[in-house]
Amino acid sequence: MTGQPDKEVVALIVEWPPGSGTGLHTHPGDEYTTVLEGEVVGRKEGSEAKTYGAGQSYHNEPGVVHEANNKASAPAKTFNVFVVEKGKPVSEPVKR
């Protein structure tokens, strides 16, 4: 990233089978997600769950505990972009 040698951008497509989910986790940077197909339910700890459909986007701030799930009976697909510190894992599970 220009002017930020300690950061990198990681972009990926996630395919969500029906009933799949991430479990509670955090990121060491910002996460930007756009739903390409189907629906994904996102929930930040301490907040109500929100359902995002195709064409909708959401953002998770660094260090915020959250999860995402495909609660539908059809597959879903998302485009995820992470702006994270180099050398750190993109995601860390939260153990309870």
Backbone as XML, in Angstrom:
<?xml version="1.0"?>
<chain id="A" units="angstrom">
  <residue number="1" name="MET">
    <atom name="N" x="0.844" y="-1.166" z="0.000"/>
    <atom name="CA" x="0.000" y="0.000" z="0.000"/>
    <atom name="C" x="0.892" y="1.233" z="0.000"/>
  </residue>
  <residue number="2" name="THR">
    <atom name="N" x="0.579" y="2.163" z="-0.822"/>
    <atom name="CA" x="1.368" y="3.379" z="-0.950"/>
    <atom name="C" x="1.453" y="4.108" z="0.380"/>
  </residue>
  <residue number="3" name="GLY">
    <atom name="N" x="2.668" y="4.389" z="0.815"/>
    <atom name="CA" x="2.881" y="5.142" z="2.042"/>
    <atom name="C" x="2.675" y="4.358" z="3.323"/>
  </residue>
  <residue number="4" name="GLN">
    <atom name="N" x="2.337" y="3.078" z="3.221"/>
    <atom name="CA" x="2.124" y="2.248" z="4.409"/>
    <atom name="C" x="2.835" y="0.911" z="4.234"/>
  </residue>
  <residue number="5" name="PRO">
    <atom name="N" x="4.162" y="0.907" z="4.362"/>
    <atom name="CA" x="4.910" y="-0.321" z="4.110"/>
    <atom name="C" x="4.620" y="-1.453" z="5.101"/>
  </residue>
  <residue number="6" name="ASP">
    <atom name="N" x="3.971" y="-1.138" z="6.229"/>
    <atom name="CA" x="3.647" y="-2.172" z="7.207"/>
    <atom name="C" x="2.275" y="-2.802" z="6.969"/>
  </residue>
  <residue number="7" name="LYS">
    <atom name="N" x="1.577" y="-2.391" z="5.895"/>
    <atom name="CA" x="0.235" y="-2.908" z="5.598"/>
    <atom name="C" x="0.219" y="-3.648" z="4.264"/>
  </residue>
  <residue number="8" name="GLU">
    <atom name="N" x="-0.751" y="-4.556" z="4.134"/>
    <atom name="CA" x="-0.970" y="-5.238" z="2.868"/>
    <atom name="C" x="-2.468" y="-5.440" z="2.662"/>
  </residue>
  <residue number="9" name="VAL">
    <atom name="N" x="-2.868" y="-5.602" z="1.406"/>
    <atom name="CA" x="-4.254" y="-5.859" z="1.056"/>
    <atom name="C" x="-4.375" y="-7.322" z="0.657"/>
  </residue>
  <residue number="10" name="VAL">
    <atom name="N" x="-5.354" y="-7.995" z="1.255"/>
    <atom name="CA" x="-5.638" y="-9.387" z="0.922"/>
    <atom name="C" x="-7.079" y="-9.420" z="0.422"/>
  </residue>
  <residue number="11" name="ALA">
    <atom name="N" x="-7.273" y="-9.915" z="-0.800"/>
    <atom name="CA" x="-8.610" y="-10.002" z="-1.381"/>
    <atom name="C" x="-8.911" y="-11.453" z="-1.725"/>
  </residue>
  <residue number="12" name="LEU">
    <atom name="N" x="-10.147" y="-11.879" z="-1.444"/>
    <atom name="CA" x="-10.516" y="-13.249" z="-1.747"/>
    <atom name="C" x="-12.018" y="-13.392" z="-1.944"/>
  </residue>
  <residue number="13" name="ILE">
    <atom name="N" x="-12.384" y="-14.460" z="-2.623"/>
    <atom name="CA" x="-13.783" y="-14.848" z="-2.800"/>
    <atom name="C" x="-14.050" y="-15.988" z="-1.825"/>
  </residue>
  <residue number="14" name="VAL">
    <atom name="N" x="-15.144" y="-15.870" z="-1.055"/>
    <atom name="CA" x="-15.524" y="-16.927" z="-0.115"/>
    <atom name="C" x="-16.832" y="-17.540" z="-0.598"/>
  </residue>
  <residue number="15" name="GLU">
    <atom name="N" x="-16.843" y="-18.854" z="-0.729"/>
    <atom name="CA" x="-18.066" y="-19.577" z="-1.063"/>
    <atom name="C" x="-18.605" y="-20.195" z="0.219"/>
  </residue>
  <residue number="16" name="TRP">
    <atom name="N" x="-19.857" y="-19.889" z="0.519"/>
    <atom name="CA" x="-20.507" y="-20.287" z="1.770"/>
    <atom name="C" x="-21.552" y="-21.364" z="1.499"/>
  </residue>
  <residue number="17" name="PRO">
    <atom name="N" x="-21.283" y="-22.621" z="1.840"/>
    <atom name="CA" x="-22.323" y="-23.644" z="1.731"/>
    <atom name="C" x="-23.463" y="-23.328" z="2.715"/>
  </residue>
  <residue number="18" name="PRO">
    <atom name="N" x="-24.659" y="-23.812" z="2.445"/>
    <atom name="CA" x="-25.751" y="-23.604" z="3.395"/>
    <atom name="C" x="-25.365" y="-24.085" z="4.792"/>
  </residue>
  <residue number="19" name="GLY">
    <atom name="N" x="-25.693" y="-23.277" z="5.795"/>
    <atom name="CA" x="-25.412" y="-23.642" z="7.187"/>
    <atom name="C" x="-23.994" y="-23.381" z="7.650"/>
  </residue>
  <residue number="20" name="SER">
    <atom name="N" x="-23.132" y="-22.859" z="6.795"/>
    <atom name="CA" x="-21.738" y="-22.638" z="7.187"/>
    <atom name="C" x="-21.577" y="-21.305" z="7.913"/>
  </residue>
  <residue number="21" name="GLY">
    <atom name="N" x="-20.466" y="-21.178" z="8.641"/>
    <atom name="CA" x="-20.193" y="-19.937" z="9.358"/>
    <atom name="C" x="-18.753" y="-19.846" z="9.801"/>
  </residue>
  <residue number="22" name="THR">
    <atom name="N" x="-18.377" y="-18.688" z="10.274"/>
    <atom name="CA" x="-16.993" y="-18.431" z="10.653"/>
    <atom name="C" x="-16.688" y="-18.717" z="12.113"/>
  </residue>
  <residue number="23" name="GLY">
    <atom name="N" x="-17.671" y="-18.658" z="12.988"/>
    <atom name="CA" x="-17.413" y="-18.630" z="14.421"/>
    <atom name="C" x="-16.912" y="-17.239" z="14.789"/>
  </residue>
  <residue number="24" name="LEU">
    <atom name="N" x="-16.871" y="-16.956" z="16.066"/>
    <atom name="CA" x="-16.399" y="-15.644" z="16.520"/>
    <atom name="C" x="-14.916" y="-15.490" z="16.207"/>
  </residue>
  <residue number="25" name="HIS">
    <atom name="N" x="-14.545" y="-14.313" z="15.679"/>
    <atom name="CA" x="-13.152" y="-14.056" z="15.328"/>
    <atom name="C" x="-12.912" y="-12.552" z="15.235"/>
  </residue>
  <residue number="26" name="THR">
    <atom name="N" x="-11.641" y="-12.178" z="15.065"/>
    <atom name="CA" x="-11.240" y="-10.780" z="14.859"/>
    <atom name="C" x="-10.264" y="-10.717" z="13.694"/>
  </residue>
  <residue number="27" name="HIS">
    <atom name="N" x="-9.976" y="-9.484" z="13.255"/>
    <atom name="CA" x="-8.969" y="-9.239" z="12.233"/>
    <atom name="C" x="-8.022" y="-8.149" z="12.732"/>
  </residue>
  <residue number="28" name="PRO">
    <atom name="N" x="-6.740" y="-8.205" z="12.349"/>
    <atom name="CA" x="-5.787" y="-7.175" z="12.771"/>
    <atom name="C" x="-5.848" y="-5.918" z="11.903"/>
  </residue>
  <residue number="29" name="GLY">
    <atom name="N" x="-6.911" y="-5.770" z="11.155"/>
    <atom name="CA" x="-7.107" y="-4.611" z="10.278"/>
    <atom name="C" x="-8.550" y="-4.572" z="9.834"/>
  </residue>
  <residue number="30" name="ASP">
    <atom name="N" x="-8.835" y="-3.722" z="8.881"/>
    <atom name="CA" x="-10.199" y="-3.558" z="8.388"/>
    <atom name="C" x="-10.601" y="-4.682" z="7.444"/>
  </residue>
  <residue number="31" name="GLU">
    <atom name="N" x="-11.869" y="-5.068" z="7.535"/>
    <atom name="CA" x="-12.457" y="-6.043" z="6.613"/>
    <atom name="C" x="-13.611" y="-5.358" z="5.891"/>
  </residue>
  <residue number="32" name="TYR">
    <atom name="N" x="-13.626" y="-5.465" z="4.564"/>
    <atom name="CA" x="-14.703" y="-4.946" z="3.733"/>
    <atom name="C" x="-15.268" y="-6.126" z="2.954"/>
  </residue>
  <residue number="33" name="THR">
    <atom name="N" x="-16.573" y="-6.340" z="3.056"/>
    <atom name="CA" x="-17.204" y="-7.495" z="2.412"/>
    <atom name="C" x="-18.378" y="-7.053" z="1.565"/>
  </residue>
  <residue number="34" name="THR">
    <atom name="N" x="-18.468" y="-7.619" z="0.362"/>
    <atom name="CA" x="-19.620" y="-7.427" z="-0.506"/>
    <atom name="C" x="-20.196" y="-8.805" z="-0.808"/>
  </residue>
  <residue number="35" name="VAL">
    <atom name="N" x="-21.510" y="-8.937" z="-0.633"/>
    <atom name="CA" x="-22.187" y="-10.192" z="-0.946"/>
    <atom name="C" x="-22.435" y="-10.221" z="-2.453"/>
  </residue>
  <residue number="36" name="LEU">
    <atom name="N" x="-21.930" y="-11.273" z="-3.094"/>
    <atom name="CA" x="-22.086" y="-11.430" z="-4.539"/>
    <atom name="C" x="-23.313" y="-12.258" z="-4.896"/>
  </residue>
  <residue number="37" name="GLU">
    <atom name="N" x="-23.581" y="-13.279" z="-4.077"/>
    <atom name="CA" x="-24.715" y="-14.179" z="-4.320"/>
    <atom name="C" x="-25.278" y="-14.626" z="-2.980"/>
  </residue>
  <residue number="38" name="GLY">
    <atom name="N" x="-26.585" y="-14.827" z="-2.918"/>
    <atom name="CA" x="-27.215" y="-15.349" z="-1.716"/>
    <atom name="C" x="-27.308" y="-14.317" z="-0.608"/>
  </residue>
  <residue number="39" name="GLU">
    <atom name="N" x="-27.306" y="-14.810" z="0.628"/>
    <atom name="CA" x="-27.392" y="-13.962" z="1.818"/>
    <atom name="C" x="-26.395" y="-14.420" z="2.863"/>
  </residue>
  <residue number="40" name="VAL">
    <atom name="N" x="-25.832" y="-13.447" z="3.583"/>
    <atom name="CA" x="-24.921" y="-13.722" z="4.691"/>
    <atom name="C" x="-25.423" y="-12.928" z="5.896"/>
  </residue>
  <residue number="41" name="VAL">
    <atom name="N" x="-25.445" y="-13.565" z="7.047"/>
    <atom name="CA" x="-25.846" y="-12.906" z="8.282"/>
    <atom name="C" x="-24.587" y="-12.545" z="9.048"/>
  </residue>
  <residue number="42" name="GLY">
    <atom name="N" x="-24.399" y="-11.264" z="9.324"/>
    <atom name="CA" x="-23.244" y="-10.790" z="10.084"/>
    <atom name="C" x="-23.676" y="-10.288" z="11.447"/>
  </residue>
  <residue number="43" name="ARG">
    <atom name="N" x="-22.832" y="-10.520" z="12.445"/>
    <atom name="CA" x="-23.135" y="-10.040" z="13.792"/>
    <atom name="C" x="-21.855" y="-9.627" z="14.488"/>
  </residue>
  <residue number="44" name="LYS">
    <atom name="N" x="-21.818" y="-8.370" z="14.937"/>
    <atom name="CA" x="-20.726" y="-7.890" z="15.784"/>
    <atom name="C" x="-21.131" y="-8.147" z="17.219"/>
  </residue>
  <residue number="45" name="GLU">
    <atom name="N" x="-20.178" y="-8.583" z="18.048"/>
    <atom name="CA" x="-20.478" y="-8.888" z="19.438"/>
    <atom name="C" x="-21.136" y="-7.690" z="20.109"/>
  </residue>
  <residue number="46" name="GLY">
    <atom name="N" x="-22.238" y="-7.938" z="20.783"/>
    <atom name="CA" x="-22.965" y="-6.875" z="21.466"/>
    <atom name="C" x="-23.990" y="-6.184" z="20.598"/>
  </residue>
  <residue number="47" name="SER">
    <atom name="N" x="-24.114" y="-6.600" z="19.325"/>
    <atom name="CA" x="-25.066" y="-5.989" z="18.399"/>
    <atom name="C" x="-26.013" y="-7.040" z="17.848"/>
  </residue>
  <residue number="48" name="GLU">
    <atom name="N" x="-27.103" y="-6.572" z="17.271"/>
    <atom name="CA" x="-28.062" y="-7.454" z="16.609"/>
    <atom name="C" x="-27.473" y="-7.963" z="15.290"/>
  </residue>
  <residue number="49" name="ALA">
    <atom name="N" x="-27.851" y="-9.159" z="14.908"/>
    <atom name="CA" x="-27.433" y="-9.717" z="13.621"/>
    <atom name="C" x="-28.120" y="-8.952" z="12.496"/>
  </residue>
  <residue number="50" name="LYS">
    <atom name="N" x="-27.411" y="-8.831" z="11.359"/>
    <atom name="CA" x="-27.959" y="-8.173" z="10.170"/>
    <atom name="C" x="-27.782" y="-9.111" z="8.983"/>
  </residue>
  <residue number="51" name="THR">
    <atom name="N" x="-28.798" y="-9.160" z="8.131"/>
    <atom name="CA" x="-28.743" y="-9.987" z="6.933"/>
    <atom name="C" x="-28.380" y="-9.104" z="5.747"/>
  </residue>
  <residue number="52" name="TYR">
    <atom name="N" x="-27.390" y="-9.542" z="4.978"/>
    <atom name="CA" x="-26.915" y="-8.814" z="3.795"/>
    <atom name="C" x="-27.164" y="-9.677" z="2.574"/>
  </residue>
  <residue number="53" name="GLY">
    <atom name="N" x="-27.794" y="-9.100" z="1.564"/>
    <atom name="CA" x="-28.085" y="-9.805" z="0.323"/>
    <atom name="C" x="-27.149" y="-9.374" z="-0.789"/>
  </residue>
  <residue number="54" name="ALA">
    <atom name="N" x="-27.299" y="-10.011" z="-1.923"/>
    <atom name="CA" x="-26.454" y="-9.722" z="-3.083"/>
    <atom name="C" x="-26.444" y="-8.228" z="-3.385"/>
  </residue>
  <residue number="55" name="GLY">
    <atom name="N" x="-25.231" y="-7.693" z="-3.543"/>
    <atom name="CA" x="-25.038" y="-6.271" z="-3.821"/>
    <atom name="C" x="-24.832" y="-5.417" z="-2.592"/>
  </residue>
  <residue number="56" name="GLN">
    <atom name="N" x="-25.073" y="-5.962" z="-1.407"/>
    <atom name="CA" x="-24.872" y="-5.201" z="-0.174"/>
    <atom name="C" x="-23.479" y="-5.446" z="0.389"/>
  </residue>
  <residue number="57" name="SER">
    <atom name="N" x="-22.976" y="-4.448" z="1.118"/>
    <atom name="CA" x="-21.629" y="-4.517" z="1.692"/>
    <atom name="C" x="-21.660" y="-4.195" z="3.176"/>
  </residue>
  <residue number="58" name="TYR">
    <atom name="N" x="-20.614" y="-4.641" z="3.874"/>
    <atom name="CA" x="-20.447" y="-4.276" z="5.277"/>
    <atom name="C" x="-18.966" y="-4.178" z="5.614"/>
  </residue>
  <residue number="59" name="HIS">
    <atom name="N" x="-18.684" y="-3.573" z="6.761"/>
    <atom name="CA" x="-17.314" y="-3.307" z="7.209"/>
    <atom name="C" x="-17.164" y="-3.759" z="8.653"/>
  </residue>
  <residue number="60" name="ASN">
    <atom name="N" x="-16.052" y="-4.422" z="8.952"/>
    <atom name="CA" x="-15.695" y="-4.759" z="10.330"/>
    <atom name="C" x="-14.377" y="-4.074" z="10.668"/>
  </residue>
  <residue number="61" name="GLU">
    <atom name="N" x="-14.376" y="-3.360" z="11.782"/>
    <atom name="CA" x="-13.209" y="-2.619" z="12.218"/>
    <atom name="C" x="-12.169" y="-3.561" z="12.835"/>
  </residue>
  <residue number="62" name="PRO">
    <atom name="N" x="-10.900" y="-3.137" z="12.887"/>
    <atom name="CA" x="-9.853" y="-3.962" z="13.489"/>
    <atom name="C" x="-10.180" y="-4.322" z="14.939"/>
  </residue>
  <residue number="63" name="GLY">
    <atom name="N" x="-9.974" y="-5.592" z="15.282"/>
    <atom name="CA" x="-10.118" y="-6.043" z="16.658"/>
    <atom name="C" x="-11.541" y="-6.269" z="17.128"/>
  </residue>
  <residue number="64" name="VAL">
    <atom name="N" x="-12.555" y="-5.969" z="16.302"/>
    <atom name="CA" x="-13.943" y="-6.156" z="16.700"/>
    <atom name="C" x="-14.310" y="-7.634" z="16.583"/>
  </residue>
  <residue number="65" name="VAL">
    <atom name="N" x="-14.843" y="-8.192" z="17.662"/>
    <atom name="CA" x="-15.272" y="-9.592" z="17.652"/>
    <atom name="C" x="-16.569" y="-9.682" z="16.852"/>
  </residue>
  <residue number="66" name="HIS">
    <atom name="N" x="-16.591" y="-10.578" z="15.872"/>
    <atom name="CA" x="-17.757" y="-10.722" z="15.012"/>
    <atom name="C" x="-17.803" y="-12.122" z="14.420"/>
  </residue>
  <residue number="67" name="GLU">
    <atom name="N" x="-18.908" y="-12.407" z="13.735"/>
    <atom name="CA" x="-19.062" y="-13.676" z="13.032"/>
    <atom name="C" x="-19.964" y="-13.468" z="11.833"/>
  </residue>
  <residue number="68" name="ALA">
    <atom name="N" x="-19.896" y="-14.406" z="10.895"/>
    <atom name="CA" x="-20.759" y="-14.377" z="9.721"/>
    <atom name="C" x="-21.229" y="-15.807" z="9.452"/>
  </residue>
  <residue number="69" name="ASN">
    <atom name="N" x="-22.464" y="-15.912" z="8.950"/>
    <atom name="CA" x="-23.063" y="-17.223" z="8.705"/>
    <atom name="C" x="-23.939" y="-17.191" z="7.473"/>
  </residue>
  <residue number="70" name="ASN">
    <atom name="N" x="-24.052" y="-18.338" z="6.831"/>
    <atom name="CA" x="-25.041" y="-18.530" z="5.782"/>
    <atom name="C" x="-26.127" y="-19.402" z="6.394"/>
  </residue>
  <residue number="71" name="LYS">
    <atom name="N" x="-27.208" y="-18.775" z="6.826"/>
    <atom name="CA" x="-28.298" y="-19.503" z="7.469"/>
    <atom name="C" x="-29.354" y="-19.964" z="6.467"/>
  </residue>
  <residue number="72" name="ALA">
    <atom name="N" x="-29.149" y="-19.645" z="5.197"/>
    <atom name="CA" x="-30.113" y="-19.997" z="4.153"/>
    <atom name="C" x="-29.913" y="-21.436" z="3.681"/>
  </residue>
  <residue number="73" name="SER">
    <atom name="N" x="-30.838" y="-21.904" z="2.872"/>
    <atom name="CA" x="-30.732" y="-23.256" z="2.321"/>
    <atom name="C" x="-30.008" y="-23.278" z="0.977"/>
  </residue>
  <residue number="74" name="ALA">
    <atom name="N" x="-29.586" y="-22.093" z="0.515"/>
    <atom name="CA" x="-28.853" y="-21.979" z="-0.754"/>
    <atom name="C" x="-27.436" y="-21.471" z="-0.482"/>
  </residue>
  <residue number="75" name="PRO">
    <atom name="N" x="-26.481" y="-21.747" z="-1.367"/>
    <atom name="CA" x="-25.120" y="-21.238" z="-1.187"/>
    <atom name="C" x="-25.085" y="-19.707" z="-1.274"/>
  </residue>
  <residue number="76" name="ALA">
    <atom name="N" x="-24.018" y="-19.144" z="-0.746"/>
    <atom name="CA" x="-23.763" y="-17.707" z="-0.848"/>
    <atom name="C" x="-22.314" y="-17.522" z="-1.281"/>
  </residue>
  <residue number="77" name="LYS">
    <atom name="N" x="-22.014" y="-16.315" z="-1.776"/>
    <atom name="CA" x="-20.646" y="-16.004" z="-2.192"/>
    <atom name="C" x="-20.371" y="-14.549" z="-1.834"/>
  </residue>
  <residue number="78" name="THR">
    <atom name="N" x="-19.173" y="-14.307" z="-1.259"/>
    <atom name="CA" x="-18.776" y="-12.943" z="-0.894"/>
    <atom name="C" x="-17.405" y="-12.610" z="-1.457"/>
  </residue>
  <residue number="79" name="PHE">
    <atom name="N" x="-17.187" y="-11.320" z="-1.648"/>
    <atom name="CA" x="-15.875" y="-10.784" z="-2.014"/>
    <atom name="C" x="-15.383" y="-10.033" z="-0.783"/>
  </residue>
  <residue number="80" name="ASN">
    <atom name="N" x="-14.268" y="-10.503" z="-0.216"/>
    <atom name="CA" x="-13.728" y="-9.932" z="1.017"/>
    <atom name="C" x="-12.390" y="-9.270" z="0.741"/>
  </residue>
  <residue number="81" name="VAL">
    <atom name="N" x="-12.213" y="-8.064" z="1.285"/>
    <atom name="CA" x="-10.949" y="-7.337" z="1.185"/>
    <atom name="C" x="-10.508" y="-6.988" z="2.603"/>
  </residue>
  <residue number="82" name="PHE">
    <atom name="N" x="-9.274" y="-7.337" z="2.917"/>
    <atom name="CA" x="-8.694" y="-7.057" z="4.231"/>
    <atom name="C" x="-7.503" y="-6.131" z="4.054"/>
  </residue>
  <residue number="83" name="VAL">
    <atom name="N" x="-7.417" y="-5.103" z="4.876"/>
    <atom name="CA" x="-6.246" y="-4.223" z="4.934"/>
    <atom name="C" x="-5.635" y="-4.490" z="6.299"/>
  </residue>
  <residue number="84" name="VAL">
    <atom name="N" x="-4.547" y="-5.256" z="6.311"/>
    <atom name="CA" x="-3.993" y="-5.770" z="7.565"/>
    <atom name="C" x="-2.495" y="-5.497" z="7.669"/>
  </residue>
  <residue number="85" name="GLU">
    <atom name="N" x="-1.990" y="-5.670" z="8.879"/>
    <atom name="CA" x="-0.555" y="-5.527" z="9.109"/>
    <atom name="C" x="0.173" y="-6.714" z="8.492"/>
  </residue>
  <residue number="86" name="LYS">
    <atom name="N" x="1.260" y="-6.425" z="7.796"/>
    <atom name="CA" x="2.064" y="-7.486" z="7.194"/>
    <atom name="C" x="2.570" y="-8.426" z="8.280"/>
  </residue>
  <residue number="87" name="GLY">
    <atom name="N" x="2.582" y="-9.710" z="7.951"/>
    <atom name="CA" x="3.134" y="-10.708" z="8.859"/>
    <atom name="C" x="2.173" y="-11.208" z="9.919"/>
  </residue>
  <residue number="88" name="LYS">
    <atom name="N" x="0.969" y="-10.625" z="9.990"/>
    <atom name="CA" x="-0.018" y="-11.094" z="10.953"/>
    <atom name="C" x="-1.061" y="-11.938" z="10.231"/>
  </residue>
  <residue number="89" name="PRO">
    <atom name="N" x="-1.658" y="-12.898" z="10.939"/>
    <atom name="CA" x="-2.727" y="-13.672" z="10.308"/>
    <atom name="C" x="-3.892" y="-12.753" z="9.941"/>
  </residue>
  <residue number="90" name="VAL">
    <atom name="N" x="-4.593" y="-13.081" z="8.883"/>
    <atom name="CA" x="-5.728" y="-12.263" z="8.448"/>
    <atom name="C" x="-6.877" y="-12.369" z="9.456"/>
  </residue>
  <residue number="91" name="SER">
    <atom name="N" x="-6.985" y="-13.511" z="10.122"/>
    <atom name="CA" x="-8.088" y="-13.755" z="11.049"/>
    <atom name="C" x="-7.583" y="-14.514" z="12.270"/>
  </residue>
  <residue number="92" name="GLU">
    <atom name="N" x="-8.146" y="-14.201" z="13.434"/>
    <atom name="CA" x="-7.823" y="-14.908" z="14.677"/>
    <atom name="C" x="-9.118" y="-15.374" z="15.330"/>
  </residue>
  <residue number="93" name="PRO">
    <atom name="N" x="-9.266" y="-16.680" z="15.614"/>
    <atom name="CA" x="-10.472" y="-17.134" z="16.304"/>
    <atom name="C" x="-10.516" y="-16.586" z="17.725"/>
  </residue>
  <residue number="94" name="VAL">
    <atom name="N" x="-11.732" y="-16.397" z="18.218"/>
    <atom name="CA" x="-11.925" y="-15.952" z="19.592"/>
    <atom name="C" x="-12.303" y="-17.179" z="20.401"/>
  </residue>
  <residue number="95" name="LYS">
    <atom name="N" x="-11.542" y="-17.453" z="21.433"/>
    <atom name="CA" x="-11.792" y="-18.619" z="22.283"/>
    <atom name="C" x="-12.590" y="-18.182" z="23.504"/>
  </residue>
  <residue number="96" name="ARG">
    <atom name="N" x="-13.645" y="-18.901" z="23.782"/>
    <atom name="CA" x="-14.499" y="-18.590" z="24.943"/>
    <atom name="C" x="-14.565" y="-19.780" z="25.841"/>
  </residue>
</chain>
